[in-house]
Amino acid sequence: MQREMERTGKVVVEKVGGKSTVTRCFSKYPLKFIVPSKVGPCKIDSVWIYSLTYGGGIVSGDSISCEFEIGDGCTTVFTTQASTKVYKSVGSKCSAQFLEVTVGSNALLAILPDPVTCFSTARYSQKQVFRVLLDSNLVIVDWFTSGRHESGEKWDFDLYKSTNNIFLDDNQPLFLDTVLLEQQSISPINERMRDYQVIAMIILLGPKLKHIQIEVQENVKRMMSEQLHMPFSGINGRAQSNSRHFTKPPFLASCSVFGPKGIGVIVRVAAMTTESVYKFLQHQLAGMEPLIGVLPYH
Amino acid sequence: MESKKEIDGAKEETASMSSSLQWSQWQLIDSILPTGGFAHSFGIEAAIQSRVILNPEDFQTYVIHVLENTGSLLLPYVCSAAMCPDLDNWRKLDRMLDATLTNEVSRKASVSQGSALMRVAAAVFTEIPSLKTMREMSLGSDIAAFHHAPVFGIVCGLLGMDSETSQRAYMFITLRDAFSAATRLNLVGPLGAAVLQHQVSIAAETMLKRWMNREVEDACQTAPLLDTLQGCHGYLFSRLFSS
């Protein structure tokens, strides 16, 4: 897919005079990059790149392909201004986004977008490929909602596919993940999701993120241990169907370690509200402020 | 021009090979083979403790999603290993699956079952010496994790099972272990489980046809909620299963 796609955007970040600097920035319709001259306090070296799509969303058949090069020692944050809306598919066309990134030695790239929201009948596919070194640092948030769920559109899109692949040098696979949700499968998507409206994944990789990795794992373990127990009826033994002991936790999360010597941590989330995931991201990623200069998701 | 005697002889040999293959196939998928499948619940125990599964109907829905995810994520590995059961391909598949099973709980379960299956198969199917040599060459250092799906495919392939049957067998043992877990967790009784398993097998065959014979580069997960739940297994205060 990626080879056939025309390049829609490219950003190169390098150290110039000791500071992370965007030395190349190209974007064309339907994509636009905005690089503010400074985000955050001067003493924190970081570059922020905002991505926008003309029309505020991704239209059926749109195809976006980007390349980032993050040079040694640089810190870069890539984010959106609003949730990425994927509009309904016209003529069964699929919209696609492809991102290819190389991250240098001791560099940090944080991808902190708002969630993808696919409208009814939308067809959307995205692929992100990262080539890193053992001392590169990555924070990747990849999340999507069930649609305009406040308006009742829940898991009504036709296709959602998201791939995140991370390779060490020599093309050694470190992390390979693809989520695929298709309406035309053994059961409709909403049946698989059981009242959860948001799915999120957070990847924390690299030595600069060690303290955040440890904290997140502890936080999630503590939070979930309180939520998990055998369903049981009230004190008098009678089953009360509306008793909270039978209801699902509105927020589920689990952490796993991955990679050699556990250099990576992945957090998976399923939640009933978008708001609760924003709060979770704010809380868990707060430790990044000294690295990127600003509290993420505030 | 072959004589009738030669043709009959060849047919007889094929029939006897096919019969002996059936004995091996049935032993491979029998739950009595000591591969430790009984220790894993596919996230069912975590699903019960998070009240996602409250009754047998919830369980039936859940098991179908487990089967679909097995099809989309793991059948490509079984298929490739069965069609090409050599050391190089096995190591490549094992490394790729290690990077793909990002869920620590399911990754450890896969390694535990795969190691056990390789050890058992090497000991049992002595007519296939390459099982023993492949195993011995990969023990010890970090060369191989011994993930379950590729090992299962290798064993099937070396036994002479065709690729489709190997993939169907993998779906079968997943179904078998999920129902065994449900019975031990008191979700269903043994007879109820057997009735339900037969009903679900129709959906299992549909899913096999949908997901079989795909490339490992196309492996994907189709049940993110399950993945999240299974990852919670380590947070359960009291548990019966390892995963």
Coordinates of C-alpha atoms in Angstrom, one line a residue:
Chain A
M1 CA 0.0 0.0 0.0
Q2 CA 2.7 2.5 1.1
R3 CA 4.7 2.3 -2.1
E4 CA 1.8 3.2 -4.3
M5 CA 0.9 6.2 -2.1
E6 CA 2.2 9.6 -3.1
R7 CA 4.1 11.4 -0.4
T8 CA 1.7 13.9 1.3
G9 CA 4.1 15.1 4.0
K10 CA 7.6 14.9 5.3
V11 CA 9.3 16.3 8.4
V12 CA 12.9 16.2 9.3
V13 CA 14.1 17.2 12.8
E14 CA 17.8 17.6 13.5
K15 CA 19.9 19.3 16.2
V16 CA 21.0 22.7 15.0
G17 CA 23.1 24.7 17.5
G18 CA 22.3 22.1 20.1
K19 CA 18.5 22.5 19.8
S20 CA 15.9 20.2 18.1
T21 CA 15.0 22.0 14.9
V22 CA 12.7 21.3 12.0
T23 CA 15.0 21.4 9.0
R24 CA 12.5 20.2 6.5
C25 CA 8.7 20.4 6.5
F26 CA 6.5 19.6 3.6
S27 CA 2.8 18.9 3.4
K28 CA 0.2 19.0 0.7
Y29 CA -3.5 18.6 0.3
P30 CA -5.4 17.1 2.2
L31 CA -2.7 17.4 4.9
K32 CA -1.2 20.4 6.6
F33 CA 1.5 20.6 9.2
I34 CA 1.8 23.5 11.6
V35 CA 5.0 24.0 13.5
P36 CA 4.7 26.7 16.2
S37 CA 7.9 28.5 16.9
K38 CA 7.8 27.5 20.6
V39 CA 5.6 25.4 22.7
G40 CA 6.6 25.1 26.4
P41 CA 9.4 26.7 28.4
C42 CA 12.6 27.6 26.6
K43 CA 14.9 25.4 28.7
I44 CA 13.1 22.2 27.5
D45 CA 14.3 21.3 24.1
S46 CA 11.4 20.0 22.0
V47 CA 9.6 20.6 18.7
W48 CA 5.9 20.3 18.3
I49 CA 4.2 19.4 15.1
Y50 CA 0.4 19.8 14.6
S51 CA -1.3 17.9 11.9
L52 CA -4.5 19.2 10.3
T53 CA -6.7 17.9 7.5
Y54 CA -8.5 20.3 5.2
G55 CA -12.2 20.0 5.8
G56 CA -11.6 18.9 9.3
G57 CA -11.6 15.2 8.6
I58 CA -10.7 12.4 6.2
V59 CA -13.0 12.0 3.3
S60 CA -13.8 8.7 1.6
G61 CA -10.9 7.7 -0.7
D62 CA -8.4 10.2 0.8
S63 CA -4.9 8.8 1.0
I64 CA -2.2 10.4 3.2
S65 CA 1.4 9.2 3.4
C66 CA 4.0 10.8 5.6
E67 CA 7.6 10.4 6.6
F68 CA 9.4 11.7 9.7
E69 CA 13.0 11.6 10.5
I70 CA 13.9 12.4 14.1
G71 CA 17.6 12.9 14.4
D72 CA 19.9 11.8 17.2
G73 CA 19.2 13.4 20.6
C74 CA 16.1 15.3 19.3
T75 CA 12.7 15.5 21.0
T76 CA 9.6 15.8 18.9
V77 CA 5.9 15.8 19.6
F78 CA 3.4 15.1 16.9
T79 CA -0.2 15.8 17.6
T80 CA -3.6 16.8 16.2
Q81 CA -5.9 19.7 17.0
A82 CA -9.1 17.7 17.2
S83 CA -10.4 14.2 16.9
T84 CA -9.7 12.8 13.4
K85 CA -13.1 12.3 11.8
V86 CA -13.5 9.7 9.1
Y87 CA -16.5 10.4 7.0
K88 CA -18.8 7.9 5.4
S89 CA -17.5 5.7 2.6
V90 CA -18.7 6.5 -0.9
G91 CA -18.7 3.7 -3.3
S92 CA -17.0 1.4 -0.7
K93 CA -13.8 3.4 -1.0
C94 CA -11.3 3.1 1.9
S95 CA -9.4 6.0 3.3
A96 CA -5.9 5.4 4.3
Q97 CA -3.0 7.0 6.3
F98 CA 0.5 5.8 6.3
L99 CA 3.3 7.1 8.5
E100 CA 6.9 5.9 8.3
V101 CA 9.3 7.1 11.0
T102 CA 13.0 6.8 11.8
V103 CA 14.0 7.7 15.4
G104 CA 17.7 8.3 16.1
S105 CA 19.9 7.5 19.1
N106 CA 18.8 9.0 22.4
A107 CA 15.9 10.8 20.5
L108 CA 12.3 10.9 21.7
L109 CA 9.2 11.0 19.5
A110 CA 5.8 11.3 21.1
I111 CA 2.7 10.8 19.0
L112 CA -0.2 12.1 21.0
P113 CA -3.2 12.5 18.8
D114 CA -6.9 12.9 19.6
P115 CA -8.9 9.7 18.8
V116 CA -10.0 8.6 15.4
T117 CA -13.8 8.7 15.0
C118 CA -15.3 6.8 12.2
F119 CA -18.8 7.9 11.1
S120 CA -21.4 5.4 10.0
T121 CA -20.3 3.2 7.0
A122 CA -16.8 4.7 7.0
R123 CA -13.9 2.5 5.9
Y124 CA -10.5 3.5 7.3
S125 CA -7.1 2.0 7.4
Q126 CA -3.9 3.3 9.0
K127 CA -0.4 2.0 9.2
Q128 CA 2.5 3.4 11.3
V129 CA 6.0 1.9 10.9
F130 CA 8.8 2.9 13.3
R131 CA 12.5 2.2 12.8
V132 CA 14.3 2.7 16.1
L133 CA 17.6 2.0 17.9
L134 CA 17.9 0.4 21.3
D135 CA 18.3 3.8 23.0
S136 CA 15.5 5.5 21.0
N137 CA 12.4 6.6 22.9
L138 CA 8.9 6.4 21.7
V139 CA 5.5 7.3 23.1
I140 CA 2.7 6.2 20.8
V141 CA -1.0 6.8 21.7
D142 CA -3.3 5.1 19.2
W143 CA -7.0 5.3 19.9
F144 CA -10.4 5.3 18.4
T145 CA -14.0 5.7 19.4
S146 CA -17.2 3.9 18.4
G147 CA -18.3 6.9 16.3
R148 CA -20.5 9.8 17.2
H149 CA -21.6 7.7 20.2
E150 CA -23.3 10.6 22.1
S151 CA -25.7 10.8 19.1
G152 CA -26.3 7.1 19.2
E153 CA -23.9 6.1 16.4
K154 CA -22.1 3.2 18.0
W155 CA -19.7 0.9 16.2
D156 CA -21.6 1.7 13.0
F157 CA -18.6 2.0 10.7
D158 CA -17.8 -0.7 8.1
L159 CA -14.0 -1.1 8.5
Y160 CA -11.3 0.1 10.9
K161 CA -7.8 -1.2 10.7
S162 CA -4.7 0.1 12.5
T163 CA -1.2 -1.3 12.3
N164 CA 1.7 -0.3 14.5
N165 CA 5.0 -1.9 13.7
I166 CA 8.3 -1.2 15.4
F167 CA 11.6 -2.5 14.1
L168 CA 15.1 -2.4 15.5
D169 CA 18.1 -2.0 13.2
D170 CA 18.6 -4.9 10.9
N171 CA 14.8 -5.1 10.4
Q172 CA 14.4 -7.1 13.6
P173 CA 10.7 -7.0 14.6
L174 CA 10.2 -5.6 18.1
F175 CA 6.5 -4.9 18.1
L176 CA 3.9 -6.0 15.5
D177 CA 0.3 -5.2 16.1
T178 CA -2.7 -4.8 13.8
V179 CA -6.3 -4.3 15.0
L180 CA -9.0 -5.1 12.4
L181 CA -12.7 -4.4 13.0
E182 CA -15.0 -5.3 10.1
Q183 CA -18.8 -5.1 10.2
Q184 CA -19.1 -8.0 7.8
S185 CA -17.8 -10.7 10.2
I186 CA -19.1 -13.5 12.3
S187 CA -20.7 -10.9 14.6
P188 CA -21.4 -7.2 14.4
I189 CA -18.7 -5.0 15.9
N190 CA -20.9 -3.7 18.7
E191 CA -21.4 -7.3 20.0
R192 CA -17.6 -7.6 20.3
M193 CA -17.4 -4.3 22.2
R194 CA -20.0 -5.0 24.9
D195 CA -21.0 -1.3 25.8
Y196 CA -17.4 -0.1 25.6
Q197 CA -17.1 2.9 23.3
V198 CA -13.4 3.7 23.2
I199 CA -10.4 1.5 22.6
A200 CA -6.9 2.9 23.2
M201 CA -3.3 1.7 23.1
I202 CA -0.3 3.4 24.6
I203 CA 3.2 2.3 23.8
L204 CA 6.1 3.5 26.1
L205 CA 9.5 2.5 24.8
G206 CA 13.0 3.4 25.7
P207 CA 15.3 4.3 28.6
K208 CA 14.0 7.9 29.0
L209 CA 10.5 6.6 29.8
K210 CA 11.5 4.0 32.5
H211 CA 10.0 6.0 35.4
I212 CA 6.7 6.5 33.6
Q213 CA 6.6 2.8 32.6
I214 CA 7.0 1.8 36.3
E215 CA 4.4 4.2 37.5
V216 CA 1.8 3.3 34.8
Q217 CA 2.2 -0.4 35.6
E218 CA 1.7 0.2 39.3
N219 CA -1.3 2.6 38.7
V220 CA -3.1 0.2 36.4
K221 CA -2.5 -2.8 38.6
R222 CA -3.9 -0.9 41.6
M223 CA -6.9 0.5 39.7
M224 CA -7.8 -2.9 38.2
S225 CA -7.3 -5.0 41.3
E226 CA -10.1 -2.9 42.9
Q227 CA -12.4 -3.5 39.9
L228 CA -12.0 -7.3 39.4
H229 CA -13.9 -9.7 41.6
M230 CA -16.4 -12.5 41.2
P231 CA -19.9 -11.3 40.5
F232 CA -22.0 -11.8 43.7
S233 CA -25.4 -11.0 44.9
G234 CA -26.2 -8.6 47.8
I235 CA -25.8 -9.4 51.5
N236 CA -29.2 -11.1 51.8
G237 CA -28.2 -13.5 49.0
R238 CA -30.8 -12.5 46.5
A239 CA -29.4 -11.6 43.1
Q240 CA -30.0 -8.0 42.2
S241 CA -29.6 -7.5 38.5
N242 CA -28.9 -3.8 38.8
S243 CA -26.5 -4.3 41.7
R244 CA -23.1 -2.8 40.9
H245 CA -21.6 -6.2 41.7
F246 CA -22.9 -7.4 38.4
T247 CA -22.0 -4.4 36.3
K248 CA -18.9 -4.2 34.2
P249 CA -16.2 -1.7 35.2
P250 CA -16.6 1.4 33.0
F251 CA -12.9 1.5 32.5
L252 CA -10.7 -1.5 31.8
A253 CA -6.9 -1.3 31.4
S254 CA -4.0 -3.8 31.3
C255 CA -0.3 -3.4 30.9
S256 CA 2.2 -5.7 29.3
V257 CA 6.0 -5.6 29.0
F258 CA 7.6 -6.3 25.7
G259 CA 10.9 -6.4 24.0
P260 CA 14.4 -7.5 25.1
K261 CA 15.0 -6.7 28.7
G262 CA 11.5 -5.3 28.9
I263 CA 12.4 -2.0 27.2
G264 CA 8.8 -1.5 26.2
V265 CA 5.4 -1.3 28.0
I266 CA 2.1 -1.4 26.2
V267 CA -1.2 -0.3 27.9
R268 CA -4.5 -1.5 26.4
V269 CA -7.7 0.3 27.4
A270 CA -11.4 -0.2 26.8
A271 CA -13.6 2.5 28.2
M272 CA -17.3 3.5 28.1
T273 CA -16.6 7.3 27.7
T274 CA -14.0 9.3 25.7
E275 CA -13.6 11.6 28.7
S276 CA -12.3 8.9 31.0
V277 CA -9.6 8.0 28.5
Y278 CA -8.5 11.7 28.2
K279 CA -8.3 11.8 32.0
F280 CA -6.3 8.5 32.1
L281 CA -3.8 9.9 29.4
Q282 CA -3.5 13.2 31.3
H283 CA -2.7 11.3 34.5
Q284 CA -0.4 8.6 33.2
L285 CA 1.6 10.8 30.8
A286 CA 2.0 13.7 33.3
G287 CA 5.6 12.5 33.9
M288 CA 6.5 13.5 30.4
E289 CA 6.4 17.2 31.2
P290 CA 10.1 17.5 31.9
L291 CA 10.8 15.8 28.6
I292 CA 8.5 17.7 26.2
G293 CA 7.9 20.9 28.2
V294 CA 4.1 20.7 28.4
L295 CA 1.6 18.4 30.2
P296 CA 0.2 16.2 27.4
Y297 CA -3.6 16.0 26.9
H298 CA -4.3 19.1 29.0
Chain B
M1 CA 2.6 -49.6 -17.5
E2 CA 1.9 -50.6 -13.8
S3 CA 0.4 -53.9 -13.2
K4 CA -2.8 -54.2 -11.2
K5 CA -0.8 -55.8 -8.4
E6 CA 1.5 -52.7 -8.3
I7 CA -1.4 -50.3 -8.3
D8 CA -3.2 -52.2 -5.5
G9 CA 0.0 -52.3 -3.5
A10 CA 0.4 -48.6 -3.8
K11 CA -3.2 -48.0 -2.8
E12 CA -2.8 -50.2 0.2
E13 CA 0.3 -48.4 1.3
T14 CA -1.4 -45.0 1.0
A15 CA -4.4 -46.3 2.9
S16 CA -2.2 -47.7 5.7
M17 CA -0.2 -44.4 5.9
S18 CA -3.5 -42.5 6.1
S19 CA -4.8 -44.8 8.8
S20 CA -1.6 -44.4 10.9
L21 CA -1.9 -40.7 10.4
Q22 CA -5.4 -40.7 11.9
W23 CA -4.1 -42.4 15.0
S24 CA -1.4 -39.7 15.3
Q25 CA -3.8 -36.8 14.5
W26 CA -6.3 -38.0 17.1
Q27 CA -3.6 -38.3 19.7
L28 CA -2.3 -34.8 18.9
I29 CA -5.7 -33.2 19.5
D30 CA -6.8 -35.4 22.4
S31 CA -6.9 -33.3 25.6
I32 CA -5.0 -36.1 27.4
L33 CA -1.8 -35.2 25.6
P34 CA 0.2 -33.5 28.4
T35 CA 0.8 -30.1 26.9
G36 CA -0.7 -28.1 29.7
G37 CA -3.6 -26.6 27.8
F38 CA -5.8 -27.0 30.9
A39 CA -3.9 -24.2 32.6
H40 CA -5.2 -21.4 30.3
S41 CA -8.6 -19.9 30.1
F42 CA -8.2 -17.4 27.1
G43 CA -9.1 -14.5 29.4
I44 CA -12.4 -16.2 30.4
E45 CA -11.5 -16.1 34.1
A46 CA -10.7 -12.3 33.8
A47 CA -13.9 -11.8 31.8
I48 CA -16.0 -13.4 34.6
Q49 CA -14.3 -11.4 37.3
S50 CA -15.0 -8.2 35.3
R51 CA -18.6 -9.3 34.8
V52 CA -18.2 -9.3 31.0
I53 CA -19.3 -12.9 31.2
L54 CA -22.3 -13.4 33.5
N55 CA -24.0 -16.4 32.0
P56 CA -23.7 -19.2 29.4
E57 CA -25.0 -16.9 26.6
D58 CA -22.3 -14.4 27.3
F59 CA -19.8 -17.2 27.3
Q60 CA -21.0 -18.5 23.9
T61 CA -20.6 -15.0 22.5
Y62 CA -17.1 -14.7 24.1
V63 CA -15.9 -18.0 22.8
I64 CA -16.9 -17.1 19.3
H65 CA -14.8 -14.0 19.5
V66 CA -11.9 -16.0 20.9
L67 CA -12.1 -18.3 17.9
E68 CA -12.3 -15.5 15.5
N69 CA -9.2 -13.9 17.0
T70 CA -7.4 -17.2 16.9
G71 CA -8.3 -17.4 13.2
S72 CA -7.2 -13.9 12.4
L73 CA -4.0 -13.8 14.5
L74 CA -2.7 -17.4 14.8
L75 CA -3.8 -19.4 11.9
P76 CA -1.3 -17.8 9.5
Y77 CA 1.4 -19.1 11.8
V78 CA 0.0 -22.6 11.9
C79 CA -0.4 -22.6 8.1
S80 CA 3.1 -21.4 7.3
A81 CA 4.7 -23.8 9.7
A82 CA 2.6 -26.8 8.4
M83 CA 3.4 -26.0 4.8
C84 CA 7.1 -25.5 5.5
P85 CA 8.1 -27.3 8.7
D86 CA 11.9 -26.6 8.5
L87 CA 14.2 -25.0 11.1
D88 CA 14.7 -21.7 9.4
N89 CA 11.0 -21.0 8.8
W90 CA 10.1 -22.1 12.3
R91 CA 12.6 -19.7 13.8
K92 CA 11.4 -16.9 11.7
L93 CA 7.7 -17.5 12.6
D94 CA 8.7 -17.9 16.3
R95 CA 10.5 -14.5 16.3
M96 CA 7.6 -12.8 14.5
L97 CA 4.9 -14.2 16.8
D98 CA 7.0 -13.1 19.8
A99 CA 6.8 -9.5 18.5
T100 CA 3.1 -10.0 17.7
L101 CA 1.9 -11.4 21.0
T102 CA 2.2 -8.0 22.7
N103 CA -0.1 -9.2 25.5
E104 CA 2.3 -10.6 28.1
V105 CA -0.3 -13.0 29.5
S106 CA -1.1 -14.6 26.1
R107 CA 2.6 -14.5 25.2
K108 CA 3.7 -16.5 28.2
A109 CA 0.8 -18.9 27.8
S110 CA 1.8 -19.5 24.2
V111 CA 5.5 -20.1 25.2
S112 CA 4.4 -22.5 28.0
Q113 CA 2.2 -24.5 25.7
G114 CA 4.5 -24.5 22.8
S115 CA 7.5 -25.7 24.8
A116 CA 5.4 -28.5 26.3
L117 CA 4.1 -29.6 22.9
M118 CA 7.5 -29.6 21.4
R119 CA 8.9 -31.7 24.2
V120 CA 6.0 -34.1 24.1
A121 CA 5.9 -34.4 20.3
A122 CA 9.7 -35.1 20.1
A123 CA 9.3 -37.9 22.7
V124 CA 6.1 -39.4 21.2
F125 CA 6.6 -39.2 17.5
T126 CA 10.0 -40.9 17.4
E127 CA 9.5 -41.7 13.7
I128 CA 10.2 -38.0 13.0
P129 CA 13.7 -37.5 14.4
S130 CA 13.8 -33.9 13.1
L131 CA 11.4 -32.9 15.9
K132 CA 14.0 -33.9 18.4
T133 CA 16.9 -32.3 16.6
M134 CA 15.0 -29.0 16.0
R135 CA 14.1 -28.9 19.6
E136 CA 17.6 -29.6 20.9
M137 CA 19.2 -27.1 18.6
S138 CA 16.9 -24.4 19.9
L139 CA 16.9 -25.0 23.7
G140 CA 18.9 -23.0 26.2
S141 CA 19.8 -19.7 24.6
D142 CA 17.4 -17.0 23.4
I143 CA 17.2 -18.5 19.9
A144 CA 13.6 -19.7 20.2
A145 CA 10.7 -18.9 22.4
F146 CA 8.8 -22.0 21.4
H147 CA 5.5 -20.3 20.7
H148 CA 2.5 -22.6 20.4
A149 CA 1.0 -21.9 17.0
P150 CA 4.2 -22.4 15.0
V151 CA 5.2 -25.6 17.0
F152 CA 1.7 -27.0 16.4
G153 CA 2.0 -26.3 12.7
I154 CA 5.5 -27.9 12.6
V155 CA 4.3 -31.0 14.3
C156 CA 1.3 -31.3 11.9
G157 CA 3.4 -30.7 8.9
L158 CA 6.0 -33.2 9.8
L159 CA 3.3 -35.8 10.6
G160 CA 2.0 -35.3 7.1
M161 CA -1.2 -33.4 7.8
D162 CA -2.3 -31.1 5.1
S163 CA -2.4 -27.4 5.8
E164 CA -6.2 -27.0 6.0
T165 CA -6.6 -29.9 8.4
S166 CA -3.7 -28.5 10.6
Q167 CA -5.5 -25.1 10.8
R168 CA -8.8 -26.8 11.5
A169 CA -7.1 -28.8 14.3
Y170 CA -5.7 -25.6 15.8
M171 CA -9.2 -24.1 15.9
F172 CA -10.5 -27.3 17.4
I173 CA -8.0 -27.4 20.3
T174 CA -8.8 -23.7 21.0
L175 CA -12.5 -24.6 21.2
R176 CA -11.7 -27.6 23.3
D177 CA -9.6 -25.7 25.8
A178 CA -12.0 -22.8 26.1
F179 CA -14.9 -25.2 26.9
S180 CA -12.7 -27.1 29.4
A181 CA -11.9 -23.8 31.1
A182 CA -15.6 -22.8 31.2
T183 CA -16.6 -26.1 32.8
R184 CA -13.9 -25.8 35.5
L185 CA -15.1 -22.2 36.1
N186 CA -18.6 -23.5 36.6
L187 CA -20.0 -21.5 33.7
V188 CA -21.5 -24.6 32.2
G189 CA -21.8 -28.2 33.3
P190 CA -20.0 -30.9 31.4
L191 CA -23.0 -32.0 29.3
G192 CA -24.1 -28.5 28.6
A193 CA -20.5 -27.7 27.5
A194 CA -20.6 -30.6 25.1
V195 CA -23.9 -29.6 23.6
L196 CA -22.7 -26.0 23.2
Q197 CA -19.4 -27.0 21.8
H198 CA -21.1 -28.9 19.0
Q199 CA -23.3 -25.9 18.2
V200 CA -20.3 -23.5 18.1
S201 CA -18.3 -25.8 15.8
I202 CA -20.5 -24.7 12.9
A203 CA -19.4 -21.1 13.5
A204 CA -15.9 -22.3 14.0
E205 CA -15.9 -23.9 10.5
T206 CA -17.2 -20.6 9.0
M207 CA -14.4 -18.7 10.7
L208 CA -11.8 -21.2 9.6
K209 CA -12.9 -20.7 6.0
R210 CA -12.7 -17.0 6.4
W211 CA -9.2 -16.8 8.1
M212 CA -7.3 -19.8 6.8
N213 CA -4.3 -19.7 4.4
R214 CA -3.3 -16.1 5.0
E215 CA 0.2 -14.7 5.2
V216 CA 1.7 -14.0 8.6
E217 CA 2.3 -10.4 7.5
D218 CA -1.5 -10.1 7.4
A219 CA -2.0 -11.5 10.9
C220 CA -4.3 -9.2 13.0
Q221 CA -6.4 -9.2 16.1
T222 CA -10.1 -8.7 15.8
A223 CA -11.1 -8.6 19.5
P224 CA -9.4 -5.7 21.3
L225 CA -11.7 -6.0 24.3
L226 CA -10.6 -9.6 24.7
D227 CA -7.0 -8.6 24.5
T228 CA -7.5 -5.9 27.2
L229 CA -9.3 -8.4 29.4
Q230 CA -6.8 -11.2 29.0
G231 CA -4.1 -8.8 30.0
C232 CA -5.9 -8.2 33.3
H233 CA -5.4 -11.8 34.3
G234 CA -2.3 -10.9 36.4
Y235 CA -4.5 -8.5 38.5
L236 CA -6.9 -11.2 39.7
F237 CA -6.6 -11.7 43.4
S238 CA -7.7 -15.3 43.4
R239 CA -7.4 -17.4 40.3
L240 CA -7.7 -20.9 39.0
F241 CA -5.8 -20.5 35.7
S242 CA -2.4 -19.2 34.7
S243 CA -4.0 -17.1 31.9

